[in-house]
Coordinates of C-alpha atoms and ligand atoms in Angstrom, one line a residue:
M350 CA 0.1 0.2 -0.3
A351 CA 1.0 3.4 -0.9
T352 CA -0.3 5.0 2.7
T353 CA 3.6 4.9 4.8
K354 CA 3.6 8.0 5.5
L355 CA -0.1 9.8 5.4
L356 CA 0.4 10.2 9.3
L357 CA 3.1 13.2 10.8
A358 CA 3.8 10.7 13.2
D359 CA 6.0 8.7 9.8
L360 CA 6.9 11.5 9.1
V361 CA 9.1 13.8 12.0
S362 CA 11.7 11.3 13.2
G363 CA 15.2 12.9 11.9
V364 CA 13.1 16.3 10.5
N365 CA 14.8 18.8 12.1
H366 CA 12.6 21.7 9.9
V367 CA 9.3 21.7 9.6
P368 CA 7.9 20.7 6.4
S369 CA 6.8 23.7 4.0
S370 CA 3.6 21.9 4.1
Y371 CA 3.2 22.5 8.1
I372 CA 4.6 26.6 7.6
R373 CA 1.7 29.2 8.2
P374 CA 2.1 32.8 6.8
I375 CA 3.7 35.3 9.1
S376 CA 0.5 37.1 10.2
D377 CA -0.6 34.1 10.9
R378 CA 1.8 32.2 13.7
P379 CA 1.6 31.3 16.9
N380 CA 3.9 34.2 18.7
L381 CA 4.7 31.7 21.3
H382 CA 6.3 34.4 23.2
D383 CA 3.3 36.4 23.5
V384 CA 0.7 34.2 25.7
Q385 CA -0.1 34.8 28.8
L386 CA -0.1 31.9 31.5
S387 CA -3.0 31.0 33.2
D388 CA -2.5 32.1 36.8
G389 CA -5.2 31.5 38.1
S390 CA -7.5 33.3 35.6
I391 CA -9.2 30.0 33.8
P392 CA -12.0 29.2 37.3
L393 CA -11.5 25.8 38.8
I394 CA -14.2 24.2 40.2
D395 CA -14.6 21.5 42.6
L396 CA -17.9 19.4 41.8
Q397 CA -17.9 17.8 44.7
G398 CA -20.2 19.4 46.9
L399 CA -23.2 19.3 43.6
Y400 CA -25.6 17.9 44.8
G401 CA -24.7 19.1 48.7
P402 CA -25.1 22.4 50.9
N403 CA -23.2 24.1 48.2
H404 CA -25.7 23.5 46.0
S405 CA -26.3 27.0 44.9
D406 CA -23.1 28.5 45.1
I407 CA -21.7 25.6 42.8
I408 CA -25.0 26.2 40.3
K409 CA -23.5 30.8 40.3
E410 CA -19.8 29.6 40.2
I411 CA -20.1 27.3 36.7
G412 CA -22.7 29.8 35.5
Q413 CA -20.2 33.2 36.0
A414 CA -17.6 30.7 34.3
C415 CA -19.7 29.9 31.0
R416 CA -21.1 33.5 30.9
N417 CA -17.6 35.4 31.5
D418 CA -14.5 32.9 30.3
G419 CA -16.3 29.6 28.3
F420 CA -13.7 27.2 29.8
F421 CA -13.3 26.2 33.3
Q422 CA -11.2 23.0 34.9
V423 CA -12.9 21.0 36.7
Y424 CA -11.8 19.2 40.3
I425 CA -14.1 15.4 40.6
Y426 CA -12.6 12.7 43.3
I427 CA -14.1 10.1 41.9
Y428 CA -13.2 9.9 38.1
I429 CA -9.4 10.5 39.2
Y430 CA -8.8 7.1 39.3
V431 CA -10.0 6.0 36.0
C432 CA -8.7 8.6 34.6
F433 CA -5.0 9.4 35.5
M434 CA -4.1 5.8 36.8
F435 CA -5.9 4.2 34.0
I436 CA -6.3 5.8 30.8
I437 CA -3.4 7.5 29.7
P438 CA -0.8 5.4 30.0
L439 CA -3.6 3.1 27.5
I440 CA -3.7 5.6 25.3
S441 CA 0.5 6.2 24.9
H442 CA 0.4 2.8 24.9
L443 CA -2.1 2.5 21.9
L444 CA -0.9 5.8 20.1
T445 CA 3.3 5.4 20.6
Y446 CA 2.4 1.4 18.8
N447 CA -0.7 1.4 16.8
I448 CA 0.0 5.2 14.7
T449 CA 3.2 3.1 14.9
F450 CA 3.4 -0.1 13.9
G451 CA -0.3 -1.6 14.7
S452 CA -1.9 -3.3 12.7
E453 CA -5.5 -2.2 12.1
R454 CA -3.8 1.3 11.8
M455 CA -4.3 1.8 8.1
K456 CA -7.6 -0.5 7.7
N457 CA -8.5 2.5 10.0
Y458 CA -7.4 5.2 8.3
S459 CA -10.1 7.8 7.0
D460 CA -10.2 11.8 5.3
D461 CA -14.2 11.3 5.9
P462 CA -15.3 12.8 9.3
A463 CA -18.4 11.1 8.6
K464 CA -16.7 8.1 9.4
S465 CA -17.3 6.9 13.5
V466 CA -14.0 5.4 13.3
R467 CA -11.5 7.0 12.0
L468 CA -7.2 7.9 12.3
S469 CA -6.2 11.4 10.1
T470 CA -3.9 13.5 10.9
S471 CA -4.4 17.6 10.4
F472 CA -8.0 18.9 11.0
N473 CA -9.5 18.2 7.3
V474 CA -6.6 16.9 5.1
K475 CA -9.5 17.3 2.4
T476 CA -9.9 21.4 2.4
E477 CA -6.6 23.1 4.2
K478 CA -4.5 24.9 3.3
V479 CA -1.7 24.7 5.9
S480 CA -1.6 21.0 7.3
N481 CA -1.3 20.8 11.2
W482 CA 1.5 19.5 13.6
R483 CA -1.3 16.7 14.7
D484 CA -2.5 12.7 14.4
F485 CA -5.5 11.5 15.6
L486 CA -8.1 9.1 16.2
R487 CA -11.5 9.6 16.5
L488 CA -14.2 7.6 17.7
H489 CA -18.2 7.8 17.8
C490 CA -18.5 6.1 21.9
Y491 CA -22.9 6.7 22.7
P492 CA -24.7 4.7 22.2
L493 CA -21.6 2.9 23.3
E494 CA -23.4 -0.8 22.3
E495 CA -23.3 0.6 18.7
Y496 CA -19.5 1.4 18.4
V497 CA -18.1 0.4 20.1
N498 CA -17.4 -3.5 17.7
E499 CA -15.7 -0.6 15.0
W500 CA -13.2 -0.2 17.7
P501 CA -9.7 -0.7 17.5
S502 CA -9.1 -4.2 19.4
D503 CA -5.4 -4.2 19.4
P504 CA -3.8 -3.7 22.2
P505 CA -6.6 -6.3 23.4
S506 CA -7.1 -4.2 26.2
F507 CA -8.3 -1.1 24.6
R508 CA -12.9 -1.5 23.9
K509 CA -12.8 -2.1 27.3
D510 CA -11.1 0.2 28.7
V511 CA -12.0 2.9 27.0
A512 CA -15.9 2.1 27.0
E513 CA -15.5 2.7 30.6
Y514 CA -13.7 6.1 30.6
C515 CA -16.6 7.2 28.1
T516 CA -19.0 5.9 30.5
S517 CA -17.2 8.3 33.3
A518 CA -17.2 10.9 30.9
R519 CA -20.5 10.7 30.5
G520 CA -21.8 10.3 33.6
L521 CA -19.5 13.6 34.5
V522 CA -21.2 15.8 31.6
L523 CA -25.5 14.6 32.7
R524 CA -24.5 16.7 35.9
L525 CA -22.7 19.6 34.3
L526 CA -25.6 19.8 31.8
E527 CA -28.1 20.1 34.8
A528 CA -26.0 22.3 36.5
I529 CA -25.5 24.8 32.9
S530 CA -29.3 24.2 32.4
E531 CA -30.6 25.7 36.2
S532 CA -27.8 28.2 35.9
L533 CA -29.8 29.1 33.1
G534 CA -32.6 29.6 34.8
L535 CA -34.1 27.2 32.7
E536 CA -35.6 23.2 34.0
R537 CA -32.7 20.8 34.6
S538 CA -33.7 18.6 32.0
Y539 CA -33.9 21.2 29.9
I540 CA -30.4 20.2 27.7
D541 CA -30.8 17.6 28.0
K542 CA -34.3 17.0 26.5
A543 CA -33.0 19.2 23.6
L544 CA -30.3 16.8 22.2
N545 CA -32.8 13.8 21.3
K546 CA -30.7 11.1 21.7
H547 CA -27.2 12.4 21.9
G548 CA -24.0 11.9 20.9
Q549 CA -20.8 11.4 22.1
H550 CA -17.6 11.7 19.9
M551 CA -13.9 11.3 21.7
A552 CA -10.3 12.0 19.7
L553 CA -7.4 10.5 20.5
N554 CA -5.0 13.5 19.8
Y555 CA -0.9 13.3 19.0
Y556 CA 0.9 16.2 18.9
P557 CA 4.4 15.6 18.2
P558 CA 7.6 17.5 19.6
C559 CA 7.6 19.5 16.8
P560 CA 11.5 20.8 15.2
Q561 CA 10.3 24.7 14.4
P562 CA 6.6 25.1 17.1
E563 CA 6.3 29.1 16.7
L564 CA 6.0 28.4 12.3
T565 CA 3.0 25.8 12.7
Y566 CA 0.1 24.6 15.2
G567 CA -1.4 21.5 16.5
L568 CA -5.0 23.2 16.0
P569 CA -5.3 26.6 15.0
G570 CA -7.7 29.0 16.8
H571 CA -11.1 27.5 16.5
T572 CA -14.1 27.0 18.5
D573 CA -16.2 23.6 18.6
P574 CA -18.7 23.2 17.4
N575 CA -20.4 20.3 19.7
L576 CA -22.5 21.1 22.8
I577 CA -19.8 21.2 25.3
T578 CA -16.5 19.5 25.3
V579 CA -14.4 17.9 28.9
L580 CA -10.0 17.4 27.5
L581 CA -8.1 15.4 29.6
Q582 CA -5.1 15.6 28.8
D583 CA -1.7 14.6 30.1
D584 CA 1.3 16.9 31.8
V585 CA 2.6 18.8 28.9
P586 CA 1.2 23.0 28.1
G587 CA -0.2 23.5 24.6
L588 CA -4.0 24.6 25.0
Q589 CA -4.1 28.0 24.9
V590 CA -7.7 30.0 24.2
L591 CA -8.6 33.4 23.1
R592 CA -9.3 36.6 26.3
N593 CA -9.7 39.9 26.2
G594 CA -7.8 39.6 22.8
K595 CA -4.7 37.6 23.8
W596 CA -3.6 33.9 24.7
V597 CA -3.9 32.5 27.2
A598 CA -1.9 29.1 28.2
V599 CA -4.0 26.7 30.4
N600 CA -1.6 24.3 31.7
P601 CA -2.4 20.8 32.8
I602 CA -3.9 21.0 36.9
P603 CA -3.3 17.3 38.0
N604 CA -6.5 15.4 38.1
T605 CA -8.3 17.9 36.6
F606 CA -10.3 18.1 33.5
V607 CA -11.0 21.5 31.8
V608 CA -14.5 22.0 30.5
N609 CA -15.2 24.1 27.2
I610 CA -18.9 25.3 26.1
G611 CA -19.4 25.0 22.9
D612 CA -20.8 26.5 20.0
Q613 CA -24.1 24.6 20.2
I614 CA -24.8 25.8 24.6
Q615 CA -23.7 29.3 23.1
V616 CA -27.0 28.1 20.9
L617 CA -29.1 27.4 23.1
S618 CA -28.3 29.8 25.6
N619 CA -29.4 32.8 22.4
D620 CA -25.4 34.5 23.3
R621 CA -25.3 34.5 26.9
Y622 CA -22.7 32.1 27.2
K623 CA -19.6 31.9 25.6
S624 CA -17.9 29.1 23.2
V625 CA -14.9 30.6 23.1
I626 CA -11.9 30.2 20.4
H627 CA -8.9 28.6 21.5
R628 CA -6.2 26.2 19.9
A629 CA -3.3 24.0 20.5
V630 CA -0.1 24.9 20.2
V631 CA 3.0 22.2 19.6
N632 CA 6.6 21.6 21.4
R633 CA 10.3 21.4 20.6
N634 CA 10.8 18.4 22.4
K635 CA 7.8 16.5 23.7
E636 CA 5.2 15.1 22.2
R637 CA 1.4 15.8 24.1
I638 CA -1.6 13.6 24.2
S639 CA -5.5 15.0 24.6
I640 CA -8.3 13.3 24.8
P641 CA -11.5 15.5 24.4
T642 CA -14.7 13.9 24.6
F643 CA -16.9 15.6 22.1
Y644 CA -21.0 16.0 23.6
C645 CA -23.0 16.8 20.7
P646 CA -27.5 16.4 19.8
S647 CA -27.8 13.8 18.1
P648 CA -27.5 14.5 13.9
D649 CA -31.3 15.6 14.0
A650 CA -31.5 17.0 16.9
M651 CA -33.2 20.6 15.6
I652 CA -30.9 22.7 17.6
G653 CA -32.1 27.2 18.4
P654 CA -32.2 29.6 21.0
A655 CA -34.4 28.2 24.3
E656 CA -37.6 30.3 24.3
E657 CA -37.3 30.9 27.9
L658 CA -34.1 33.2 27.0
I659 CA -35.7 35.0 23.9
D660 CA -38.1 38.3 24.8
K661 CA -37.6 41.9 23.6
D662 CA -34.9 43.1 25.7
H663 CA -33.4 39.3 24.2
P664 CA -34.4 38.6 20.6
A665 CA -33.3 35.7 18.8
I666 CA -29.8 35.5 17.7
Y667 CA -30.0 32.4 15.9
R668 CA -32.0 30.6 13.2
T669 CA -33.1 26.8 14.0
F670 CA -31.3 24.5 12.2
S671 CA -30.5 20.8 12.5
Y672 CA -27.1 19.8 14.5
S673 CA -25.9 17.6 11.6
E674 CA -26.0 20.8 8.8
Y675 CA -24.4 22.5 11.2
Y676 CA -21.3 19.7 11.5
Q677 CA -21.0 19.1 8.0
K678 CA -20.7 23.0 8.2
F679 CA -17.6 23.0 10.3
W680 CA -15.9 20.8 8.9
N681 CA -15.9 21.4 5.1
R682 CA -14.7 25.0 6.0
G683 CA -11.2 23.2 6.7
L684 CA -11.0 26.1 10.0
A685 CA -9.8 28.5 7.9
T686 CA -11.9 30.6 9.6
E687 CA -12.5 30.4 14.0
T688 CA -16.3 29.9 14.0
C689 CA -19.5 29.3 12.2
F690 CA -21.8 30.9 13.7
D691 CA -22.0 33.9 11.0
M692 CA -23.9 31.0 8.8
F693 CA -26.6 30.2 11.2
K694 CA -27.4 34.0 12.7
A695 CA -31.4 34.9 12.4
S696 CA -30.6 38.2 10.3
A697 CA -28.7 36.2 7.7
T698 CA -31.9 33.6 6.5
Ligands
OGA1275 C1 -9.8 20.0 19.6 C2 -8.6 21.0 20.9 C3 -7.7 20.9 22.1 C4 -6.3 20.2 22.5 O1 -9.4 19.0 19.8 O2 -10.7 20.7 19.7 O3 -9.2 22.3 20.5 O4 -5.9 20.5 24.0 N1 -8.1 20.6 21.5 O5 -5.6 19.0 22.4
NI1276 NI1 -11.8 22.2 20.5

C-alpha cells in the first residue's frame, strides 16, 4: 500500500525543519513569546459538593464561568482513578504502538469526517491549505453498543477500558448539563431533552515533538462545534484560550478536566454563554496527548435558542437548524475561519 507517509508520526523522526506544507504565513503564527500564563484566571471548580449544601453556590460558579470565561477546570475525585491511573497510559500505549506499528492502523485511516472510527492527521486534509502538527484517532462512543465493536481491538484491553472511560465522561457531562440548565434558569433537564438521542465522540490527539513550534499549530484557533467538551490532557502544556484578545495558556493541573462551552450551548443560551476560541500549540522536545470528549446533540436534533431566553430585549440571535447541518458546515470549511456562527444567525436567513 502506498500509505506509509499519511501520518505525521511517520514523517517526524529525524526531521529538523518543519516541512513547508505545515508553515503558517507570518501573519498567522502562534507568537509564543506573547502568551500569558493562566495563573488562576481560568476558574477551577470543585464539583464534589454539587449535590450537597453548597449546591446553589456551585451552580452560580458554573454560570459565571460559562458567561465570563467559556472555559473552566473541574476537580472531581471519583473520576481520578479511572482517568489518570488508567486512561492516559493506555492511550499513550495505543498511540505510540498503533500509530507507529499497529496492525490495524491503515484499516482505520480515513479522511471522511462522517466515519465513526477513523485515524487521520491534521484537521481536514481535503479542505485545508496548511497542515496541522497533529495525528488523531476519532471514535463515536454513544450509544456505546452501537459503536464499540468497530473500535480498534489492539491492544486487547482497548475496548473495555475506553468504554469505561466514555461512560464516566458521559456521567460527568450529564451532571454539568443539569447544572448549566439550572444556571440559565431553565428546567434541569432542558438541555438533556434538547439533544434528542444525544451523541458523544472522542478524539485521541497526538501532537509529536516539533522542531520549529513557532511556525505551525497543533490546531489553529477554533471554537468547538458540539455542545460541550471535556478535555483530559497529559502533563505537557499546549492548550491556549483567547481572552480579551490575548492568548492564555491553560497549563495542565493534575487531577482536573478542562471543560469548555461549545457552539450549541452558545446557541441554546441565546449568547448568554460563550463558545470561546482556543488552539493547541506544539512543543520542541515533547510529544503531547490530549483526549477531548465532545458531547453533542444527535444529528437529527433541532437546535435553536431556548424560548425562555428570548424576549423583547433578547431577540433570537440564531435560527433553528439541525445539528447535522451545523456539523457538516464545520468540517467543510477546514478551520479557515474561527467559528461558523455567521451561517446560522437569525439575521442571515
Ligand atoms: C480539539 C481541541 C485542544 C487540545 O480537539 O477541539 O481543541 O489541547 N483540542 O488538544
Ligand atoms: Ni477544540
